[in-house]
Short mmCIF file of C-alpha atoms in Angstrom, two decimals:
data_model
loop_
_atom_site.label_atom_id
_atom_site.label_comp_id
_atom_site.label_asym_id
_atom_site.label_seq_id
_atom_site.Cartn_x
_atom_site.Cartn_y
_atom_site.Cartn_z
CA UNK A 50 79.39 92.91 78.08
CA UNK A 51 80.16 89.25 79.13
CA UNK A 52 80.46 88.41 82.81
CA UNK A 53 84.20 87.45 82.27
CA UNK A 54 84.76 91.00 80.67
CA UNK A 55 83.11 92.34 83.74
CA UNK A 56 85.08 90.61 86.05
CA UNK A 57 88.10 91.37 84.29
CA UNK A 58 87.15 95.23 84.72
CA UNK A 59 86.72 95.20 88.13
CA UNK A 60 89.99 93.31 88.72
CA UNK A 61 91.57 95.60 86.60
CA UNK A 62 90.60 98.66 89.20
CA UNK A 63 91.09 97.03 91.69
CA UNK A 64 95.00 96.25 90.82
CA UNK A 65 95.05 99.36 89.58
CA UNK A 66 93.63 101.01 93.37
CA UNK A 67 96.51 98.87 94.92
CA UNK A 68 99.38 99.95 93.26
CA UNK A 69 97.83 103.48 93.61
CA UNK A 70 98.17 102.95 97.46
CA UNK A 71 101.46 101.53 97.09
CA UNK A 72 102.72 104.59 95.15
CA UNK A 73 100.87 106.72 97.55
CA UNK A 74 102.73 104.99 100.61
CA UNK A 75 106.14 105.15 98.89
CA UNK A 76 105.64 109.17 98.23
CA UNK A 77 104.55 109.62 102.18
CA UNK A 78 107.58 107.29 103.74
CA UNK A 79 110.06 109.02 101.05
CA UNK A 80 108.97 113.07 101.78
CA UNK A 81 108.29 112.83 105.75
CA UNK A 82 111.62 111.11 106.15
CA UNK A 83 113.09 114.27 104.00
CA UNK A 84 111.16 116.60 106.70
CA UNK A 85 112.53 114.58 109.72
CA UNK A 86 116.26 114.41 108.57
CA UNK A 87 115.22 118.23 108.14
CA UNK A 88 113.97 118.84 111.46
CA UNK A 89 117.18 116.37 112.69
CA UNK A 90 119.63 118.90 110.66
CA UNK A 91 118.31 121.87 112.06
CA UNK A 92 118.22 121.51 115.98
CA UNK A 93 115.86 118.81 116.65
CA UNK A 94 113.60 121.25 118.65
CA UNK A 95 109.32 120.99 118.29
CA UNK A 96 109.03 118.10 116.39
CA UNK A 97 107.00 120.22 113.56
CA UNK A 98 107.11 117.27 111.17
CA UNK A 99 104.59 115.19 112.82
CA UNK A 100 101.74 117.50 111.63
CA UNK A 101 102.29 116.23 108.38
CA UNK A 102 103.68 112.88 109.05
CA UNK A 103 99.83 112.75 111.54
CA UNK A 104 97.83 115.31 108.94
CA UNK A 105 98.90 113.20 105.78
CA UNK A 106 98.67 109.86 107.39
CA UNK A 107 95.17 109.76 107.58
CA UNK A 108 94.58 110.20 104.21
CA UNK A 109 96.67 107.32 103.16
CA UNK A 110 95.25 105.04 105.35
CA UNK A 111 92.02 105.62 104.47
CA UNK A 112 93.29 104.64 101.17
CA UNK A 113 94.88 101.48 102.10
CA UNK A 114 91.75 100.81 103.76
CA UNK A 115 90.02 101.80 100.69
CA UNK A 116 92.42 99.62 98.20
CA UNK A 117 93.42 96.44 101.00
CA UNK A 118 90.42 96.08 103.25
CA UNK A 119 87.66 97.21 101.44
CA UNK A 120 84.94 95.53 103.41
CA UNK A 121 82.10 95.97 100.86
CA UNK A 122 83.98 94.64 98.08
CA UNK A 123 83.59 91.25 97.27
CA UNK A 124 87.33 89.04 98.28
CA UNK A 125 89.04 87.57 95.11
CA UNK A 126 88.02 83.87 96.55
CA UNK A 127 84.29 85.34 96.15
CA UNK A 128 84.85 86.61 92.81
CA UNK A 129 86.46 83.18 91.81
CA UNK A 130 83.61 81.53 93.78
CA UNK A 131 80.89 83.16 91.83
CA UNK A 132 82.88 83.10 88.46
CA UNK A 133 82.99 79.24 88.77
CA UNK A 134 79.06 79.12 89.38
CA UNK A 135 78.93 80.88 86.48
CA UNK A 136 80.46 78.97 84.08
CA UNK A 137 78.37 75.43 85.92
CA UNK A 138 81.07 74.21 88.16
CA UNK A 139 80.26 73.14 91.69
#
């Protein structure tokens, strides 16, 4: 496999890892605002939506962490970067 095919597969995932986040993020805001108009509907006593809103929440930012941050992935200026050396520009 060519370096260019290579690169192209990892941009791929990783395109593909951020719009799994965003679709992640979308479910989580969408559902816990279901469970707090809930909770608002019926009494607004122990705010027992905050387990999930706190238990879920951590999950999804580890994956934004994962598909955003990602500190030991290489930054698509260093992929550029190293895809230029490649091909002999300076």
């Amino acid at each position: 496999m060519s370096s260019e095919e290579e690169l192209r597969k990892q941009a791929l995932h990783r395109i593909g890892e951020r719009r799994s986040f965003y679709m992640s993020l979308a479910v989580y805001v969408v559902v816990n605002a279901v469970l707090v108009g809930v909770w608002f509907i019926n009494g607004r006593g122990y705010f027992w939506p905050g387990w999930p809103i706190f238990g879920w929440g951590i999950g999804v930012a580890i994956q934004g962490f994962r598909a955003l941050v990602n500190p030991d992935g290489p930054s698509e200026a260093d992929v550029q970067r190293e895809m230029d050396k490649m091909r002999g520009k300076s």
